[in-house]
Amino acid sequence: AQSVTQLGSHVSVSEGALVLLRCNYSSSVPPYLFWYVQYPNQGLQLLLKYTSAATLVKGINGFEAEFKKSETSFHLTKPSAHMSDAAEYFCAVSGFGNEKLTFGTGTRLTIIP
Amino acid sequence: DTEVTQTPKHLVMGMTNKKSLKCEQHMGHRAMYWYKQKAKKPPELMFVYSYEKLSINESVPSRFSPECPNSSLLNLHLHALQPEDSALYLCASSQDLRGTREKLFFGSGTQLSVL
């Protein structure tokens, strides 16, 4: 079975500052890892995914994440926060042959002007 | 067209009503999903259809009845719901079931309130 843990249900950063959202995974098989973003009153949109290719994954809107097997982590970063980044961010995991995508509990990102 | 369209956007229903949620995609995807999302919680998988056949039912109560009339449409029929069923219902699609390794496309959801 796979699971993810997101540390910090709420993160606030100043506009222009570094964004760091934490995700740790647990998986009995090589995992596929994802970050999704949800803006208010909307569905989820894929930011980026890791599927066993490069460990540093670049996504949309300037976000990137690094897969670290030794730390079982897949943290999401963005060098400079923008007001439009305010949203709920979900880390998710699935495994080879597993049809289910399991989401973490989410992190609400607030940007301070 | 890379959209998943859900209707209605909002729905208020009584506990004795029967209603349906609709989802449509024209991306040629063969896997479609229903998720339930309570406020400030992650989405929870309810059903998965693959090639128009029910592939996964996450032990959802029978008052929720999914239907996949064709490869582009997915319905969720609702009957005798409870107030605790109030939530955002999200539809998603993917190329096929390997979509859990690829990408899910989500609709904007139907915000359901059960009175």
PDB file of C-alpha atoms in Angstrom:
ATOM      1  CA  ALA A   1       0.000   0.000   0.000  1.00  0.00           C
ATOM      2  CA  GLN A   2       1.059   3.548  -0.643  1.00  0.00           C
ATOM      3  CA  SER A   3       0.541   6.688   1.407  1.00  0.00           C
ATOM      4  CA  VAL A   4       1.811  10.241   1.600  1.00  0.00           C
ATOM      5  CA  THR A   5       2.183  12.615   4.518  1.00  0.00           C
ATOM      6  CA  GLN A   6       2.150  16.340   4.020  1.00  0.00           C
ATOM      7  CA  LEU A   7       3.806  18.267   6.806  1.00  0.00           C
ATOM      8  CA  GLY A   8       2.043  21.514   7.556  1.00  0.00           C
ATOM      9  CA  SER A   9      -1.617  21.979   6.755  1.00  0.00           C
ATOM     10  CA  HIS A  10      -1.060  25.693   6.281  1.00  0.00           C
ATOM     11  CA  VAL A  11       2.022  27.505   4.986  1.00  0.00           C
ATOM     12  CA  SER A  12       2.376  31.273   4.626  1.00  0.00           C
ATOM     13  CA  VAL A  13       5.155  32.944   2.658  1.00  0.00           C
ATOM     14  CA  SER A  14       5.800  36.485   1.547  1.00  0.00           C
ATOM     15  CA  GLU A  15       5.485  37.405  -2.092  1.00  0.00           C
ATOM     16  CA  GLY A  16       8.872  36.819  -3.733  1.00  0.00           C
ATOM     17  CA  ALA A  17      10.050  34.372  -1.062  1.00  0.00           C
ATOM     18  CA  LEU A  18      10.866  30.700  -1.463  1.00  0.00           C
ATOM     19  CA  VAL A  19       7.972  28.272  -1.380  1.00  0.00           C
ATOM     20  CA  LEU A  20       8.634  24.873   0.222  1.00  0.00           C
ATOM     21  CA  LEU A  21       5.828  22.370   0.679  1.00  0.00           C
ATOM     22  CA  ARG A  22       6.779  19.054   2.247  1.00  0.00           C
ATOM     23  CA  CYS A  23       5.674  15.564   1.265  1.00  0.00           C
ATOM     24  CA  ASN A  24       6.944  12.223   2.501  1.00  0.00           C
ATOM     25  CA  TYR A  25       5.811   8.962   1.003  1.00  0.00           C
ATOM     26  CA  SER A  26       5.504   5.352   2.017  1.00  0.00           C
ATOM     27  CA  SER A  27       5.391   2.684  -0.645  1.00  0.00           C
ATOM     28  CA  SER A  28       6.124  -1.021  -0.878  1.00  0.00           C
ATOM     29  CA  VAL A  29       6.787  -0.702  -4.611  1.00  0.00           C
ATOM     30  CA  PRO A  30       8.551   1.978  -6.653  1.00  0.00           C
ATOM     31  CA  PRO A  31       6.219   4.930  -6.334  1.00  0.00           C
ATOM     32  CA  TYR A  32       4.784   7.337  -8.809  1.00  0.00           C
ATOM     33  CA  LEU A  33       4.496  10.726  -7.119  1.00  0.00           C
ATOM     34  CA  PHE A  34       2.480  13.767  -8.046  1.00  0.00           C
ATOM     35  CA  TRP A  35       1.716  17.275  -6.929  1.00  0.00           C
ATOM     36  CA  TYR A  36      -1.725  18.656  -7.725  1.00  0.00           C
ATOM     37  CA  VAL A  37      -2.995  22.194  -7.097  1.00  0.00           C
ATOM     38  CA  GLN A  38      -6.583  23.177  -6.357  1.00  0.00           C
ATOM     39  CA  TYR A  39      -7.730  26.777  -6.635  1.00  0.00           C
ATOM     40  CA  PRO A  40     -10.925  27.806  -4.809  1.00  0.00           C
ATOM     41  CA  ASN A  41     -14.108  26.320  -6.268  1.00  0.00           C
ATOM     42  CA  GLN A  42     -12.172  24.398  -8.882  1.00  0.00           C
ATOM     43  CA  GLY A  43     -11.002  20.871  -9.592  1.00  0.00           C
ATOM     44  CA  LEU A  44      -7.428  19.684  -9.282  1.00  0.00           C
ATOM     45  CA  GLN A  45      -4.703  20.442 -11.797  1.00  0.00           C
ATOM     46  CA  LEU A  46      -1.471  18.486 -12.178  1.00  0.00           C
ATOM     47  CA  LEU A  47       1.641  20.525 -11.344  1.00  0.00           C
ATOM     48  CA  LEU A  48       4.229  17.811 -11.893  1.00  0.00           C
ATOM     49  CA  LYS A  49       4.882  14.098 -11.603  1.00  0.00           C
ATOM     50  CA  TYR A  50       7.722  11.701 -10.865  1.00  0.00           C
ATOM     51  CA  THR A  51       7.655   8.359 -12.676  1.00  0.00           C
ATOM     52  CA  SER A  52      11.187   7.007 -12.119  1.00  0.00           C
ATOM     53  CA  ALA A  53      12.974   9.111 -14.718  1.00  0.00           C
ATOM     54  CA  ALA A  54      14.903  12.214 -13.553  1.00  0.00           C
ATOM     55  CA  THR A  55      14.809  12.782  -9.806  1.00  0.00           C
ATOM     56  CA  LEU A  56      14.434  16.550 -10.234  1.00  0.00           C
ATOM     57  CA  VAL A  57      11.105  17.196 -11.841  1.00  0.00           C
ATOM     58  CA  LYS A  58      10.061  20.523 -13.298  1.00  0.00           C
ATOM     59  CA  GLY A  59       6.413  21.410 -13.524  1.00  0.00           C
ATOM     60  CA  ILE A  60       4.147  24.226 -14.546  1.00  0.00           C
ATOM     61  CA  ASN A  61       4.095  27.727 -13.080  1.00  0.00           C
ATOM     62  CA  GLY A  62       7.766  27.564 -12.027  1.00  0.00           C
ATOM     63  CA  PHE A  63       7.347  24.721  -9.537  1.00  0.00           C
ATOM     64  CA  GLU A  64       9.739  21.818  -9.198  1.00  0.00           C
ATOM     65  CA  ALA A  65      10.165  18.832  -6.897  1.00  0.00           C
ATOM     66  CA  GLU A  66      13.016  16.491  -6.081  1.00  0.00           C
ATOM     67  CA  PHE A  67      12.571  12.775  -5.449  1.00  0.00           C
ATOM     68  CA  LYS A  68      14.863  11.645  -2.623  1.00  0.00           C
ATOM     69  CA  LYS A  69      14.637   7.921  -2.051  1.00  0.00           C
ATOM     70  CA  SER A  70      16.944   7.996   0.986  1.00  0.00           C
ATOM     71  CA  GLU A  71      14.621  10.473   2.690  1.00  0.00           C
ATOM     72  CA  THR A  72      11.387   9.114   1.146  1.00  0.00           C
ATOM     73  CA  SER A  73      10.553  12.691   0.276  1.00  0.00           C
ATOM     74  CA  PHE A  74       9.128  14.600  -2.664  1.00  0.00           C
ATOM     75  CA  HIS A  75       9.075  18.235  -1.550  1.00  0.00           C
ATOM     76  CA  LEU A  76       7.655  20.946  -3.793  1.00  0.00           C
ATOM     77  CA  THR A  77       9.541  24.208  -4.251  1.00  0.00           C
ATOM     78  CA  LYS A  78       9.295  27.479  -6.120  1.00  0.00           C
ATOM     79  CA  PRO A  79      12.059  30.089  -5.895  1.00  0.00           C
ATOM     80  CA  SER A  80       9.813  33.144  -5.806  1.00  0.00           C
ATOM     81  CA  ALA A  81       6.205  33.095  -4.656  1.00  0.00           C
ATOM     82  CA  HIS A  82       3.540  34.956  -6.577  1.00  0.00           C
ATOM     83  CA  MET A  83       0.142  36.037  -5.314  1.00  0.00           C
ATOM     84  CA  SER A  84      -1.474  33.713  -7.852  1.00  0.00           C
ATOM     85  CA  ASP A  85       0.169  30.713  -6.136  1.00  0.00           C
ATOM     86  CA  ALA A  86      -2.300  30.919  -3.250  1.00  0.00           C
ATOM     87  CA  ALA A  87      -4.169  27.607  -3.366  1.00  0.00           C
ATOM     88  CA  GLU A  88      -4.434  24.140  -1.822  1.00  0.00           C
ATOM     89  CA  TYR A  89      -1.642  21.750  -2.784  1.00  0.00           C
ATOM     90  CA  PHE A  90      -1.977  17.968  -2.673  1.00  0.00           C
ATOM     91  CA  CYS A  91       0.796  15.436  -2.857  1.00  0.00           C
ATOM     92  CA  ALA A  92      -0.325  12.050  -4.228  1.00  0.00           C
ATOM     93  CA  VAL A  93       1.117   8.584  -4.793  1.00  0.00           C
ATOM     94  CA  SER A  94       0.339   5.501  -6.809  1.00  0.00           C
ATOM     95  CA  GLY A  95       2.301   2.343  -7.453  1.00  0.00           C
ATOM     96  CA  PHE A  96       3.014   0.186 -10.483  1.00  0.00           C
ATOM     97  CA  GLY A  97      -0.035  -1.945 -11.152  1.00  0.00           C
ATOM     98  CA  ASN A  98      -2.066   0.039  -8.656  1.00  0.00           C
ATOM     99  CA  GLU A  99      -5.002   1.815 -10.151  1.00  0.00           C
ATOM    100  CA  LYS A 100      -5.571   4.064  -7.177  1.00  0.00           C
ATOM    101  CA  LEU A 101      -4.169   7.518  -6.609  1.00  0.00           C
ATOM    102  CA  THR A 102      -3.857   8.276  -2.890  1.00  0.00           C
ATOM    103  CA  PHE A 103      -3.814  11.921  -1.866  1.00  0.00           C
ATOM    104  CA  GLY A 104      -2.205  13.542   1.135  1.00  0.00           C
ATOM    105  CA  THR A 105      -4.233  15.766   3.424  1.00  0.00           C
ATOM    106  CA  GLY A 106      -3.231  18.917   1.579  1.00  0.00           C
ATOM    107  CA  THR A 107      -1.351  22.131   2.373  1.00  0.00           C
ATOM    108  CA  ARG A 108      -3.014  25.496   2.051  1.00  0.00           C
ATOM    109  CA  LEU A 109      -0.528  28.054   0.741  1.00  0.00           C
ATOM    110  CA  THR A 110      -1.112  31.704   1.616  1.00  0.00           C
ATOM    111  CA  ILE A 111       0.943  34.464   0.014  1.00  0.00           C
ATOM    112  CA  ILE A 112       1.540  37.603   2.060  1.00  0.00           C
ATOM    113  CA  PRO A 113       1.783  40.793  -0.005  1.00  0.00           C
TER     114      PRO A 113
ATOM    115  CA  ASP B   1     -10.444  20.103 -26.001  1.00  0.00           C
ATOM    116  CA  THR B   2      -8.728  19.192 -22.722  1.00  0.00           C
ATOM    117  CA  GLU B   3     -11.680  19.780 -20.451  1.00  0.00           C
ATOM    118  CA  VAL B   4     -13.781  17.663 -18.197  1.00  0.00           C
ATOM    119  CA  THR B   5     -17.196  19.264 -17.886  1.00  0.00           C
ATOM    120  CA  GLN B   6     -19.428  18.665 -14.885  1.00  0.00           C
ATOM    121  CA  THR B   7     -23.039  19.690 -14.461  1.00  0.00           C
ATOM    122  CA  PRO B   8     -24.631  21.087 -12.462  1.00  0.00           C
ATOM    123  CA  LYS B   9     -22.069  23.225 -10.632  1.00  0.00           C
ATOM    124  CA  HIS B  10     -24.288  23.448  -7.568  1.00  0.00           C
ATOM    125  CA  LEU B  11     -27.086  21.176  -6.375  1.00  0.00           C
ATOM    126  CA  VAL B  12     -29.334  21.343  -3.339  1.00  0.00           C
ATOM    127  CA  MET B  13     -31.519  18.330  -2.679  1.00  0.00           C
ATOM    128  CA  GLY B  14     -33.701  16.877   0.010  1.00  0.00           C
ATOM    129  CA  MET B  15     -33.148  13.469   1.514  1.00  0.00           C
ATOM    130  CA  THR B  16     -36.030  11.986  -0.480  1.00  0.00           C
ATOM    131  CA  ASN B  17     -35.029  13.422  -3.847  1.00  0.00           C
ATOM    132  CA  LYS B  18     -33.469  11.653  -6.795  1.00  0.00           C
ATOM    133  CA  LYS B  19     -30.920  13.595  -8.775  1.00  0.00           C
ATOM    134  CA  SER B  20     -28.028  12.924 -11.144  1.00  0.00           C
ATOM    135  CA  LEU B  21     -24.588  14.424 -11.605  1.00  0.00           C
ATOM    136  CA  LYS B  22     -23.159  14.441 -15.091  1.00  0.00           C
ATOM    137  CA  CYS B  23     -19.610  14.419 -16.398  1.00  0.00           C
ATOM    138  CA  GLU B  24     -18.403  14.647 -19.979  1.00  0.00           C
ATOM    139  CA  GLN B  25     -15.014  14.536 -21.698  1.00  0.00           C
ATOM    140  CA  HIS B  26     -14.041  14.522 -25.363  1.00  0.00           C
ATOM    141  CA  MET B  27     -10.364  13.680 -25.050  1.00  0.00           C
ATOM    142  CA  GLY B  28     -10.821  10.041 -25.990  1.00  0.00           C
ATOM    143  CA  HIS B  29      -9.997   8.949 -22.452  1.00  0.00           C
ATOM    144  CA  ARG B  30     -11.070   5.432 -21.517  1.00  0.00           C
ATOM    145  CA  ALA B  31     -10.877   5.708 -17.744  1.00  0.00           C
ATOM    146  CA  MET B  32     -13.232   7.907 -15.734  1.00  0.00           C
ATOM    147  CA  TYR B  33     -13.426   8.486 -12.012  1.00  0.00           C
ATOM    148  CA  TRP B  34     -15.728   9.867  -9.323  1.00  0.00           C
ATOM    149  CA  TYR B  35     -14.179  11.455  -6.255  1.00  0.00           C
ATOM    150  CA  LYS B  36     -15.845  12.925  -3.168  1.00  0.00           C
ATOM    151  CA  GLN B  37     -14.183  15.851  -1.412  1.00  0.00           C
ATOM    152  CA  LYS B  38     -15.308  17.200   1.942  1.00  0.00           C
ATOM    153  CA  ALA B  39     -14.307  20.724   2.917  1.00  0.00           C
ATOM    154  CA  LYS B  40     -10.620  21.058   3.776  1.00  0.00           C
ATOM    155  CA  LYS B  41     -10.016  17.359   3.015  1.00  0.00           C
ATOM    156  CA  PRO B  42      -8.350  15.523   0.117  1.00  0.00           C
ATOM    157  CA  PRO B  43     -10.431  13.879  -2.599  1.00  0.00           C
ATOM    158  CA  GLU B  44     -11.572  10.332  -1.821  1.00  0.00           C
ATOM    159  CA  LEU B  45     -11.980   7.841  -4.636  1.00  0.00           C
ATOM    160  CA  MET B  46     -15.509   6.481  -5.073  1.00  0.00           C
ATOM    161  CA  PHE B  47     -15.668   4.711  -8.447  1.00  0.00           C
ATOM    162  CA  VAL B  48     -13.486   3.986 -11.439  1.00  0.00           C
ATOM    163  CA  TYR B  49     -14.706   3.029 -14.895  1.00  0.00           C
ATOM    164  CA  SER B  50     -12.376   1.510 -17.445  1.00  0.00           C
ATOM    165  CA  TYR B  51     -13.599   1.064 -21.013  1.00  0.00           C
ATOM    166  CA  GLU B  52     -17.125   1.730 -19.767  1.00  0.00           C
ATOM    167  CA  LYS B  53     -17.007  -1.070 -17.214  1.00  0.00           C
ATOM    168  CA  LEU B  54     -16.952  -0.532 -13.470  1.00  0.00           C
ATOM    169  CA  SER B  55     -13.421  -1.321 -12.364  1.00  0.00           C
ATOM    170  CA  ILE B  56     -13.321  -0.054  -8.782  1.00  0.00           C
ATOM    171  CA  ASN B  57     -16.065   0.545  -6.242  1.00  0.00           C
ATOM    172  CA  GLU B  58     -14.614   1.806  -2.990  1.00  0.00           C
ATOM    173  CA  SER B  59     -17.407   0.326  -0.874  1.00  0.00           C
ATOM    174  CA  VAL B  60     -19.620   3.296  -1.589  1.00  0.00           C
ATOM    175  CA  PRO B  61     -23.189   3.154  -0.165  1.00  0.00           C
ATOM    176  CA  SER B  62     -25.822   2.039  -2.643  1.00  0.00           C
ATOM    177  CA  ARG B  63     -27.551   5.425  -2.494  1.00  0.00           C
ATOM    178  CA  PHE B  64     -24.799   6.428  -4.951  1.00  0.00           C
ATOM    179  CA  SER B  65     -25.185   4.667  -8.301  1.00  0.00           C
ATOM    180  CA  PRO B  66     -22.673   5.291 -11.097  1.00  0.00           C
ATOM    181  CA  GLU B  67     -23.355   4.829 -14.770  1.00  0.00           C
ATOM    182  CA  CYS B  68     -21.157   5.064 -17.846  1.00  0.00           C
ATOM    183  CA  PRO B  69     -23.442   5.207 -20.901  1.00  0.00           C
ATOM    184  CA  ASN B  70     -20.555   5.650 -23.329  1.00  0.00           C
ATOM    185  CA  SER B  71     -16.879   6.455 -23.399  1.00  0.00           C
ATOM    186  CA  SER B  72     -17.474  10.203 -23.084  1.00  0.00           C
ATOM    187  CA  LEU B  73     -20.098  10.310 -20.354  1.00  0.00           C
ATOM    188  CA  LEU B  74     -20.191   9.438 -16.695  1.00  0.00           C
ATOM    189  CA  ASN B  75     -23.183   9.868 -14.441  1.00  0.00           C
ATOM    190  CA  LEU B  76     -23.663   9.592 -10.709  1.00  0.00           C
ATOM    191  CA  HIS B  77     -27.248   8.910  -9.671  1.00  0.00           C
ATOM    192  CA  LEU B  78     -28.210  10.033  -6.191  1.00  0.00           C
ATOM    193  CA  HIS B  79     -31.127   8.759  -4.129  1.00  0.00           C
ATOM    194  CA  ALA B  80     -32.062   9.055  -0.462  1.00  0.00           C
ATOM    195  CA  LEU B  81     -28.884  10.884   0.455  1.00  0.00           C
ATOM    196  CA  GLN B  82     -27.971  11.939   3.962  1.00  0.00           C
ATOM    197  CA  PRO B  83     -26.785  15.384   5.095  1.00  0.00           C
ATOM    198  CA  GLU B  84     -23.297  13.939   5.628  1.00  0.00           C
ATOM    199  CA  ASP B  85     -23.152  13.292   1.880  1.00  0.00           C
ATOM    200  CA  SER B  86     -22.869  17.030   1.307  1.00  0.00           C
ATOM    201  CA  ALA B  87     -19.532  17.569  -0.428  1.00  0.00           C
ATOM    202  CA  LEU B  88     -17.816  18.536  -3.662  1.00  0.00           C
ATOM    203  CA  TYR B  89     -18.106  15.700  -6.174  1.00  0.00           C
ATOM    204  CA  LEU B  90     -15.283  15.635  -8.670  1.00  0.00           C
ATOM    205  CA  CYS B  91     -15.138  13.775 -11.944  1.00  0.00           C
ATOM    206  CA  ALA B  92     -11.800  12.948 -13.545  1.00  0.00           C
ATOM    207  CA  SER B  93     -10.553  11.141 -16.616  1.00  0.00           C
ATOM    208  CA  SER B  94      -7.312   9.659 -17.882  1.00  0.00           C
ATOM    209  CA  GLN B  95      -6.081   8.015 -21.064  1.00  0.00           C
ATOM    210  CA  ASP B  96      -6.556   4.641 -19.439  1.00  0.00           C
ATOM    211  CA  LEU B  97      -6.070   3.088 -16.039  1.00  0.00           C
ATOM    212  CA  ARG B  98      -2.382   3.777 -16.292  1.00  0.00           C
ATOM    213  CA  GLY B  99      -3.553   7.312 -15.694  1.00  0.00           C
ATOM    214  CA  THR B 100      -2.671   6.830 -12.089  1.00  0.00           C
ATOM    215  CA  ARG B 101       0.888   6.952 -13.393  1.00  0.00           C
ATOM    216  CA  GLU B 102       0.204   9.603 -15.965  1.00  0.00           C
ATOM    217  CA  LYS B 103      -2.224  12.413 -15.426  1.00  0.00           C
ATOM    218  CA  LEU B 104      -5.761  12.826 -14.247  1.00  0.00           C
ATOM    219  CA  PHE B 105      -7.850  15.589 -15.755  1.00  0.00           C
ATOM    220  CA  PHE B 106     -10.365  16.919 -13.246  1.00  0.00           C
ATOM    221  CA  GLY B 107     -13.608  18.750 -13.722  1.00  0.00           C
ATOM    222  CA  SER B 108     -14.520  21.719 -11.544  1.00  0.00           C
ATOM    223  CA  GLY B 109     -16.931  19.626  -9.531  1.00  0.00           C
ATOM    224  CA  THR B 110     -20.516  19.721  -8.351  1.00  0.00           C
ATOM    225  CA  GLN B 111     -21.035  21.261  -4.923  1.00  0.00           C
ATOM    226  CA  LEU B 112     -23.808  19.161  -3.385  1.00  0.00           C
ATOM    227  CA  SER B 113     -25.845  20.164  -0.345  1.00  0.00           C
ATOM    228  CA  VAL B 114     -28.270  17.659   1.174  1.00  0.00           C
ATOM    229  CA  LEU B 115     -30.913  19.178   3.425  1.00  0.00           C
TER     230      LEU B 115
END
